[in-house]
Coordinates of C-alpha atoms in Angstrom, one line a residue:
M660 CA 77.6 211.1 137.0
R661 CA 77.3 210.4 133.3
Y662 CA 81.0 209.6 133.0
C663 CA 80.8 207.2 136.0
T664 CA 77.8 205.4 134.5
L665 CA 79.5 205.1 131.1
F666 CA 82.7 203.9 132.8
T667 CA 80.8 201.3 134.7
L668 CA 79.0 200.1 131.7
G669 CA 82.3 200.0 129.8
V670 CA 83.9 197.8 132.4
A671 CA 80.9 195.5 132.5
L672 CA 81.0 195.2 128.7
A673 CA 84.7 194.5 128.6
R674 CA 84.3 191.8 131.2
A675 CA 81.5 190.2 129.2
L676 CA 83.6 190.2 126.1
V677 CA 86.9 188.9 127.4
L678 CA 86.0 186.8 130.4
P679 CA 84.9 183.2 130.1
Q680 CA 81.6 182.6 131.8
T681 CA 82.7 179.3 133.2
T682 CA 86.0 178.4 135.0
A683 CA 87.9 175.2 135.5
D684 CA 86.1 172.7 137.7
C685 CA 87.4 173.1 141.2
A686 CA 87.1 169.4 142.0
S687 CA 89.2 168.3 139.1
F688 CA 91.6 171.3 139.1
E689 CA 94.1 169.5 141.3
S690 CA 94.7 166.9 138.5
D691 CA 94.3 169.2 135.6
V692 CA 97.1 171.7 136.3
D693 CA 100.8 171.1 136.1
L694 CA 103.1 173.3 138.1
G695 CA 106.4 171.5 137.4
D696 CA 108.0 174.6 135.9
Y697 CA 107.6 176.3 139.4
N698 CA 108.9 173.4 141.5
A699 CA 105.3 173.3 142.9
K700 CA 102.4 170.9 143.2
V701 CA 98.8 171.2 144.1
L702 CA 98.0 169.5 147.4
N703 CA 94.2 169.7 147.4
T704 CA 91.2 171.8 146.2
T705 CA 87.9 172.6 147.9
Y706 CA 84.9 174.6 146.7
Y707 CA 83.2 176.9 149.2
P708 CA 79.8 178.4 148.5
V709 CA 79.0 181.8 149.9
G710 CA 79.3 181.8 153.7
A711 CA 80.8 178.3 153.9
L712 CA 84.4 179.3 154.8
N713 CA 84.7 180.7 158.3
N714 CA 87.8 182.4 159.6
S715 CA 87.6 183.9 163.1
K716 CA 83.8 184.3 162.6
V717 CA 84.3 186.1 159.3
V718 CA 82.9 184.2 156.3
N719 CA 83.4 184.5 152.6
D720 CA 81.0 186.9 150.8
V721 CA 81.7 185.2 147.4
A722 CA 81.9 181.6 146.4
L723 CA 85.5 180.4 145.8
C724 CA 87.7 177.5 144.9
E725 CA 90.4 177.0 147.5
V726 CA 93.7 175.6 146.3
Y727 CA 96.4 174.5 148.7
A728 CA 99.8 174.0 147.1
S729 CA 103.5 173.7 148.0
I730 CA 106.8 175.0 146.6
S731 CA 110.1 173.1 146.9
Y732 CA 113.1 175.4 147.4
G733 CA 116.5 175.5 148.9
N734 CA 118.0 172.3 150.4
N735 CA 114.8 170.2 150.7
D736 CA 112.7 173.0 152.1
T737 CA 109.0 173.5 151.5
H738 CA 106.9 176.6 151.2
T739 CA 103.1 176.1 151.6
F740 CA 100.6 178.5 150.1
V741 CA 96.9 178.8 149.6
L742 CA 95.0 180.5 146.7
W743 CA 91.4 181.6 146.8
L744 CA 89.8 181.8 143.4
P745 CA 86.3 183.5 143.4
D746 CA 83.7 182.5 140.9
V747 CA 84.2 184.1 137.5
L748 CA 81.5 186.8 137.9
D749 CA 83.1 188.0 141.1
Y750 CA 86.6 188.1 139.6
E751 CA 87.9 191.5 138.3
N752 CA 91.2 190.3 136.7
R753 CA 93.1 191.3 139.8
F754 CA 95.6 189.1 141.7
M755 CA 96.4 189.9 145.4
A756 CA 99.1 188.4 147.6
V757 CA 99.3 189.0 151.4
G758 CA 102.3 188.8 153.7
N759 CA 103.1 187.4 157.1
G760 CA 103.5 188.7 160.6
G761 CA 106.2 188.2 163.2
M762 CA 108.4 185.2 162.6
G763 CA 105.9 183.8 160.0
G764 CA 105.2 180.1 159.8
T765 CA 101.4 180.6 159.3
I766 CA 99.3 181.9 156.4
D767 CA 97.5 185.2 157.1
L768 CA 94.0 183.9 156.4
A769 CA 92.4 187.0 158.1
N770 CA 93.9 189.4 155.6
M771 CA 93.1 187.0 152.8
M772 CA 89.4 187.1 153.8
T773 CA 89.6 190.9 154.0
Q774 CA 90.9 191.1 150.5
L775 CA 88.4 188.5 149.2
N776 CA 85.5 190.3 150.7
S777 CA 86.7 193.8 149.6
G778 CA 84.5 193.8 146.5
M779 CA 87.5 194.4 144.3
G780 CA 87.4 191.0 142.6
F781 CA 90.8 189.7 143.8
A782 CA 92.1 186.2 143.4
V783 CA 93.9 186.1 146.8
A784 CA 97.0 184.1 147.8
G785 CA 99.1 183.8 150.9
G786 CA 102.0 181.7 152.1
N787 CA 103.6 180.5 155.4
G788 CA 106.9 182.3 154.9
G789 CA 108.9 179.2 153.9
H790 CA 108.6 177.4 157.2
E791 CA 106.0 176.0 159.6
A792 CA 105.3 177.7 163.0
S793 CA 104.5 174.2 164.4
A794 CA 108.2 173.2 163.9
N795 CA 109.5 176.5 165.3
N796 CA 108.3 177.0 168.8
G797 CA 104.8 177.8 167.7
G798 CA 106.0 180.7 165.5
S799 CA 107.4 182.7 168.4
G800 CA 110.9 183.2 169.9
A801 CA 112.0 182.8 173.5
P802 CA 115.4 183.1 175.2
G803 CA 117.3 179.8 175.2
T804 CA 115.0 178.2 172.7
Y805 CA 116.2 176.5 169.5
I806 CA 114.4 178.0 166.5
P807 CA 115.2 175.6 163.6
Y808 CA 114.5 178.0 160.7
L809 CA 117.0 180.5 162.0
H810 CA 119.7 177.8 161.5
D811 CA 118.7 177.1 157.9
P812 CA 120.2 179.8 155.5
D813 CA 117.6 179.1 152.8
Q814 CA 114.7 179.4 155.3
V815 CA 116.1 182.6 156.7
Q816 CA 116.5 184.0 153.2
A817 CA 112.9 183.0 152.4
W818 CA 111.4 184.4 155.6
I819 CA 111.4 188.1 154.5
H820 CA 113.4 188.5 151.3
D821 CA 111.9 185.8 149.2
A822 CA 108.7 184.5 151.0
I823 CA 106.3 186.2 148.6
S824 CA 108.3 185.8 145.5
L825 CA 108.6 182.0 146.0
F826 CA 104.9 181.3 145.7
T827 CA 103.7 184.3 143.5
P828 CA 104.7 182.9 140.1
A829 CA 103.0 179.6 140.8
A830 CA 99.9 181.3 142.3
K831 CA 99.7 183.5 139.2
A832 CA 100.0 180.4 136.9
L833 CA 97.1 178.7 138.8
T834 CA 95.0 181.9 138.5
T835 CA 95.7 182.0 134.7
A836 CA 94.8 178.3 134.4
Y837 CA 91.6 178.6 136.3
Y838 CA 90.2 181.6 134.5
G839 CA 91.8 181.0 131.1
R840 CA 93.7 184.3 131.1
A841 CA 96.3 186.1 133.2
A842 CA 95.3 188.7 135.8
W843 CA 95.5 192.3 134.5
Y844 CA 97.0 193.6 137.7
A845 CA 99.0 192.2 140.6
Y846 CA 98.9 193.7 144.1
Y847 CA 100.4 193.0 147.5
D848 CA 99.3 193.9 151.0
G849 CA 101.3 193.2 154.2
C850 CA 102.0 194.7 157.6
S851 CA 104.8 194.5 160.1
T852 CA 107.0 191.6 158.9
G853 CA 104.6 191.7 155.9
G854 CA 105.5 195.4 155.5
A855 CA 109.2 194.3 155.4
Q856 CA 108.3 191.7 152.8
G857 CA 106.6 194.5 150.8
F858 CA 109.9 196.4 150.7
A859 CA 111.7 193.2 149.8
L860 CA 109.4 192.9 146.8
V861 CA 110.1 196.3 145.5
Q862 CA 113.8 196.0 146.1
Y863 CA 114.6 192.4 145.1
H864 CA 111.6 191.3 143.0
P865 CA 110.3 194.5 141.3
E866 CA 108.8 192.6 138.4
L867 CA 106.1 190.7 140.4
F868 CA 103.6 193.4 141.5
D869 CA 102.1 196.6 140.1
G870 CA 101.2 197.9 143.5
V871 CA 102.4 197.3 147.0
V872 CA 101.0 198.3 150.4
A873 CA 103.6 198.1 153.2
G874 CA 102.2 198.8 156.6
S875 CA 104.2 199.4 159.8
P876 CA 107.3 198.1 157.9
G877 CA 110.0 196.4 159.9
N878 CA 112.3 196.5 156.9
W879 CA 115.4 197.4 159.0
Y880 CA 114.6 194.2 160.9
S881 CA 118.0 193.6 162.4
H882 CA 118.2 197.1 164.0
L883 CA 114.5 197.0 164.9
A884 CA 115.5 194.0 167.0
L885 CA 118.4 196.0 168.5
S886 CA 115.9 198.7 169.5
F887 CA 113.9 196.1 171.4
L888 CA 117.0 195.1 173.2
W889 CA 118.1 198.7 173.9
N890 CA 114.7 199.6 175.4
A891 CA 114.6 196.5 177.5
Q892 CA 118.1 197.1 178.9
H893 CA 117.2 200.7 179.9
T894 CA 114.1 199.6 181.9
N895 CA 115.2 196.4 183.5
T896 CA 115.6 197.5 187.1
S897 CA 113.0 198.3 189.7
A898 CA 114.0 201.9 189.6
S899 CA 114.0 202.3 185.8
N900 CA 110.9 200.1 185.1
L901 CA 108.1 202.2 183.6
T902 CA 104.8 200.8 184.7
Q903 CA 101.6 201.3 182.7
A904 CA 100.5 203.9 185.3
I905 CA 103.8 205.8 184.7
L906 CA 103.4 205.5 180.9
N907 CA 99.8 206.7 181.0
F908 CA 100.8 209.6 183.2
T909 CA 103.5 210.7 180.8
T910 CA 101.3 210.5 177.7
N911 CA 98.6 212.6 179.5
A912 CA 101.2 215.2 180.3
V913 CA 102.3 215.2 176.7
L914 CA 98.8 215.6 175.4
D915 CA 98.1 218.4 177.9
T916 CA 101.0 220.2 176.2
C917 CA 100.6 219.3 172.6
D918 CA 97.0 218.2 171.9
T919 CA 95.9 221.5 170.5
I920 CA 98.9 222.4 168.3
D921 CA 96.8 221.2 165.3
G922 CA 93.9 223.4 166.3
V923 CA 91.7 220.5 167.5
E924 CA 91.2 219.5 171.1
D925 CA 90.7 215.7 170.8
R926 CA 93.5 214.1 173.0
L927 CA 95.4 213.3 169.8
I928 CA 98.5 214.8 168.2
E929 CA 98.3 215.2 164.5
D930 CA 102.1 215.6 164.1
P931 CA 104.2 214.6 167.1
L932 CA 107.3 216.1 165.4
K933 CA 105.8 219.6 166.1
C934 CA 105.4 218.7 169.8
R935 CA 107.7 220.6 172.2
F936 CA 107.6 218.7 175.4
D937 CA 110.2 218.5 178.1
I938 CA 109.9 215.4 180.3
D939 CA 112.1 217.0 182.9
T940 CA 109.1 219.1 183.8
L941 CA 107.7 215.9 185.3
A942 CA 110.6 215.4 187.7
C943 CA 109.7 214.8 191.3
N944 CA 110.4 217.4 194.0
D945 CA 111.8 216.0 197.1
S946 CA 109.0 217.6 199.1
Y947 CA 106.3 215.3 197.7
P948 CA 105.9 211.6 196.7
S949 CA 105.7 210.3 193.1
T950 CA 102.3 208.7 193.8
A951 CA 99.4 210.5 195.4
S952 CA 97.3 209.0 198.2
N953 CA 94.6 208.0 195.6
G954 CA 97.2 206.0 193.6
N955 CA 97.6 208.5 190.7
M956 CA 101.0 209.5 189.5
T957 CA 102.2 213.0 190.3
C958 CA 105.8 213.0 189.0
L959 CA 108.7 210.8 187.7
T960 CA 111.9 209.9 189.6
P961 CA 115.3 210.6 188.0
A962 CA 115.7 206.9 187.0
Q963 CA 112.3 206.9 185.3
I964 CA 113.1 210.1 183.4
E965 CA 116.4 208.7 182.2
A966 CA 114.7 205.5 181.1
A967 CA 112.1 207.5 179.1
K968 CA 114.8 209.6 177.5
A969 CA 116.6 206.4 176.4
I970 CA 113.4 205.2 174.6
Y971 CA 112.8 208.6 173.1
A972 CA 116.4 208.7 171.8
G973 CA 116.7 205.1 170.5
P974 CA 119.8 202.9 170.4
V975 CA 123.2 204.5 169.8
R976 CA 126.7 203.1 169.4
S977 CA 128.6 203.3 172.7
D978 CA 131.8 204.3 171.0
N979 CA 130.8 207.2 168.8
G980 CA 127.1 208.0 169.5
T981 CA 125.9 207.0 166.0
H982 CA 122.2 206.3 166.0
L983 CA 121.4 202.7 165.2
Y984 CA 117.6 203.1 165.0
P985 CA 115.1 205.9 165.7
G986 CA 113.5 206.4 169.1
F987 CA 109.8 206.7 170.0
D988 CA 107.8 209.9 169.7
F989 CA 105.7 212.1 172.0
G990 CA 102.2 210.7 172.5
S991 CA 103.3 207.0 172.1
E992 CA 104.4 206.5 175.7
S993 CA 101.3 204.6 176.9
E994 CA 102.1 202.0 174.2
W995 CA 105.7 201.2 175.5
L996 CA 105.1 198.4 177.9
L997 CA 106.1 195.7 175.4
Q998 CA 109.4 197.5 174.8
E999 CA 110.4 196.8 178.4
G1000 CA 111.4 193.2 177.8
D1001 CA 108.7 191.2 176.0
L1002 CA 109.8 192.2 172.5
A1003 CA 113.5 191.6 173.3
E1004 CA 112.6 188.1 174.6
A1005 CA 110.5 187.3 171.6
F1006 CA 112.8 188.7 168.9
S1007 CA 116.1 190.2 169.8
I1008 CA 117.5 187.5 172.1
P1009 CA 116.3 184.6 169.8
I1010 CA 117.9 186.3 166.8
L1011 CA 121.2 186.8 168.7
Q1012 CA 121.2 183.3 170.1
N1013 CA 120.1 181.4 167.0
L1014 CA 121.1 183.5 164.0
V1015 CA 123.9 185.8 165.0
Y1016 CA 126.0 183.8 167.5
N1017 CA 124.6 180.2 167.2
A1018 CA 124.8 179.8 170.9
L1019 CA 121.6 179.4 173.0
N1020 CA 123.6 180.3 176.2
Y1021 CA 124.5 183.7 174.8
K1022 CA 123.8 186.4 177.3
S1023 CA 122.2 189.5 175.7
D1024 CA 123.4 191.6 178.6
D1025 CA 126.9 191.1 177.2
F1026 CA 126.0 192.7 173.9
D1027 CA 128.6 195.3 173.1
W1028 CA 126.9 198.4 171.6
A1029 CA 130.0 199.1 169.5
S1030 CA 131.8 196.1 168.3
D1031 CA 128.9 193.7 168.2
V1032 CA 126.8 195.8 165.9
A1033 CA 128.8 194.5 163.0
D1034 CA 128.0 191.0 163.9
V1035 CA 124.3 191.7 163.7
D1036 CA 124.7 193.5 160.4
D1037 CA 126.7 190.6 158.9
K1038 CA 124.9 187.6 160.3
A1039 CA 121.3 189.0 160.4
G1040 CA 121.0 192.1 158.4
T1041 CA 122.3 190.5 155.2
F1042 CA 119.4 188.1 155.2
I1043 CA 116.5 190.0 156.8
D1044 CA 117.0 193.8 156.0
E1045 CA 115.4 195.5 153.0
I1046 CA 116.8 199.1 153.2
S1047 CA 118.3 199.9 149.9
P1048 CA 117.2 203.4 148.6
D1049 CA 117.7 202.2 145.0
L1050 CA 114.2 201.2 144.0
S1051 CA 114.9 202.2 140.4
A1052 CA 113.7 198.9 138.8
F1053 CA 110.3 199.1 140.6
R1054 CA 109.9 202.8 139.7
N1055 CA 111.0 202.3 136.1
R1056 CA 108.2 199.8 135.5
S1057 CA 105.7 202.2 137.0
G1058 CA 105.2 200.3 140.2
K1059 CA 103.5 202.0 143.1
L1060 CA 104.3 201.7 146.8
L1061 CA 102.0 202.9 149.5
V1062 CA 103.4 202.9 153.1
T1063 CA 101.5 203.4 156.4
Q1064 CA 102.9 204.0 159.9
G1065 CA 101.1 204.6 163.2
W1066 CA 102.5 207.4 165.4
A1067 CA 101.7 205.3 168.5
D1068 CA 103.0 201.9 167.2
P1069 CA 104.1 199.8 170.2
F1070 CA 106.6 197.9 168.1
N1071 CA 108.2 200.2 165.5
A1072 CA 109.7 203.6 166.1
A1073 CA 107.3 205.7 164.0
T1074 CA 110.0 207.9 162.3
W1075 CA 111.8 205.0 160.7
P1076 CA 109.6 205.1 157.5
I1077 CA 110.1 208.9 157.4
E1078 CA 113.9 208.4 157.6
H1079 CA 113.8 205.7 154.9
L1080 CA 111.7 207.9 152.7
E1081 CA 114.3 210.7 153.0
Q1082 CA 117.0 208.2 152.1
I1083 CA 115.1 207.2 149.0
E1084 CA 114.5 210.9 148.1
N1085 CA 118.2 211.6 148.5
F1086 CA 119.1 208.7 146.2
F1087 CA 116.8 210.0 143.5
N1088 CA 117.8 213.6 144.1
G1089 CA 114.2 214.8 144.7
D1090 CA 110.6 214.0 145.0
V1091 CA 109.5 210.3 144.7
S1092 CA 105.8 210.7 145.2
D1093 CA 105.2 209.5 141.6
F1094 CA 105.8 205.9 142.9
L1095 CA 106.0 206.1 146.8
N1096 CA 103.7 207.8 149.3
L1097 CA 103.9 207.5 153.0
F1098 CA 100.8 208.0 155.3
M1099 CA 101.4 208.6 159.0
V1100 CA 98.5 207.7 161.3
P1101 CA 98.0 210.0 164.3
G1102 CA 97.2 207.7 167.3
G1103 CA 97.6 204.7 165.1
G1104 CA 99.1 201.5 166.5
H1105 CA 100.8 198.5 164.9
C1106 CA 98.9 197.5 161.8
G1107 CA 95.7 198.9 163.3
P1108 CA 94.5 200.4 166.6
A1109 CA 96.6 201.5 169.5
Q1110 CA 95.0 200.4 172.8
S1111 CA 95.4 203.9 174.3
Y1112 CA 93.7 205.6 171.4
P1113 CA 90.3 203.7 171.0
S1114 CA 88.6 206.6 169.3
V1115 CA 91.1 206.6 166.4
P1116 CA 89.7 205.0 163.2
A1117 CA 91.8 201.9 162.6
T1118 CA 90.8 200.6 159.2
Y1119 CA 92.9 202.2 156.5
H1120 CA 91.5 202.2 153.0
T1121 CA 94.9 201.8 151.4
V1122 CA 94.2 199.0 148.9
A1123 CA 91.3 200.9 147.3
A1124 CA 93.6 204.0 147.0
L1125 CA 96.4 201.8 145.6
V1126 CA 94.1 200.3 142.9
D1127 CA 93.0 203.8 141.9
W1128 CA 96.7 204.8 141.6
V1129 CA 97.8 201.8 139.6
E1130 CA 94.8 201.5 137.3
R1131 CA 93.7 205.1 136.9
G1132 CA 96.8 207.1 137.6
K1133 CA 95.2 208.8 140.6
K1134 CA 98.0 209.5 143.0
P1135 CA 96.7 209.3 146.6
E1136 CA 97.0 212.6 148.4
Q1137 CA 94.7 211.3 151.1
V1138 CA 93.4 208.0 152.5
L1139 CA 90.2 207.4 154.3
S1140 CA 90.3 205.7 157.8
T1141 CA 87.3 204.3 159.5
N1142 CA 86.1 201.9 162.2
P1143 CA 87.5 203.1 165.6
P1144 CA 87.6 200.4 168.2
E1145 CA 85.2 202.3 170.5
G1146 CA 82.5 201.7 167.9
S1147 CA 81.6 205.3 166.8
G1148 CA 81.2 206.4 163.2
R1149 CA 84.3 208.6 163.3
T1150 CA 86.3 208.9 160.2
R1151 CA 89.8 210.5 159.7
K1152 CA 91.8 211.8 156.8
L1153 CA 95.3 210.5 156.5
C1154 CA 97.6 212.7 154.4
A1155 CA 100.5 211.9 152.2
Y1156 CA 103.7 212.8 154.2
P1157 CA 104.8 215.5 154.8
S1158 CA 101.2 217.0 154.6
T1159 CA 99.0 216.8 157.7
A1160 CA 95.3 217.2 158.2
R1161 CA 93.9 220.6 159.1
L1162 CA 90.4 221.2 160.3
V1163 CA 88.3 223.5 158.0
G1164 CA 84.8 222.2 158.8
K1165 CA 82.8 222.0 161.9
D1166 CA 82.6 218.3 162.6
I1167 CA 85.9 217.1 164.0
N1168 CA 84.8 213.5 163.6
D1169 CA 84.2 213.7 159.8
W1170 CA 87.1 213.3 157.5
N1171 CA 85.4 215.7 155.1
S1172 CA 86.0 218.4 157.6
Y1173 CA 89.8 218.3 157.0
V1174 CA 92.2 219.2 154.2
C1175 CA 95.7 217.9 153.7
E1176 CA 98.3 220.6 153.5

């Protein structure tokens, strides 16, 4: 306790000694700052007192100066970003950038508000990914729809590889100008496409950030899109289609088999890789129907079983059986519905039609799972994948990377981050936990809760763990998760892979009752 008190007093004294007690005036900041060296310009500034800035019914807990600015890049392209600068007494010399989701085109103001209100004293920035959603079908793809940014090589390069790096130097310069000194630490937090952007930062721009959180990372984006197409093609008939009732029935059968392998009966699998379930045990017997008189499922038809096996397996080359992307895991089945066409129509088909083949009449059913894979790698992967295991530059400057992945993610195959971690370990010939730690989330969804697991805490306290790691050298062996969607006070302990949580206490709903081992 005495150490904590002295540490707190020391931090307060340091701030008093080095921080100015006034900042630049927000109203005049637009005209006072010159961003010519960054091909950038300030568009407007606005000062918001506490509670005056509302984003989806969440308001700012600290007063701030909001700065909208733009970056010129490529062939007459523009990247818009916003920076929130808290009042000086709420600023802890930390800079935070947030990423994008999906096809980008908008600024993630919700995550910016989360970081602003975290109590960690961040100046927070976010950008639109280098293009506007309003000019690109509202930020979503659709078959037969022209998506302009996918035809602009500079904008494609910006979308994932360079989106954050384009605005970060200018945002840092604005932060320095506002407070009169540079931030001591720079952090990044992103999920999904934002997770891929996090891997792009550590691979291509390792000098920009001290710590990166990459959640549900789609960093093998081109093959993630192939997995969407594969799953859609294997469930696209009336016989092979897997309804929500079928998916729920399958998940319940899996949980009946594997729920208690971790010693806790909670309708949750701590480590699906330890689950030994045989879906053939659900096969229908000709003597009874697949649906009972009350409408409940009783078994699966051969076509339904083959469809499920294809999703479990993941896409493979048709000529030699090489795996192109991991499949989905036991316990995630109730989250598969989007895999049966929606994701292919939103991502796979638009990427093939706009980026790979430049033909809006291209028929995805014609995709050759042998010869056409090279087209995807060349025309898409080159620009949107971030899968190099060589992260030496980031590691050598003591950068820290914290990755999360839900086992019940409806978008990403959960074992991809595990496979990529193993690739990185192989490159470095051993343990890499000094700079990279992966946290798998039992029952976790895509960047938060899975609908079928409402009792699973869905707020992951990763940024706090990352700050401790970067600033105090405290490597995160465990991360707290809180706030399950069903509203209880349940907490869970997330463990650095390959460790998992084992119950040692009496209260299964308290993270303190578990140890990572």
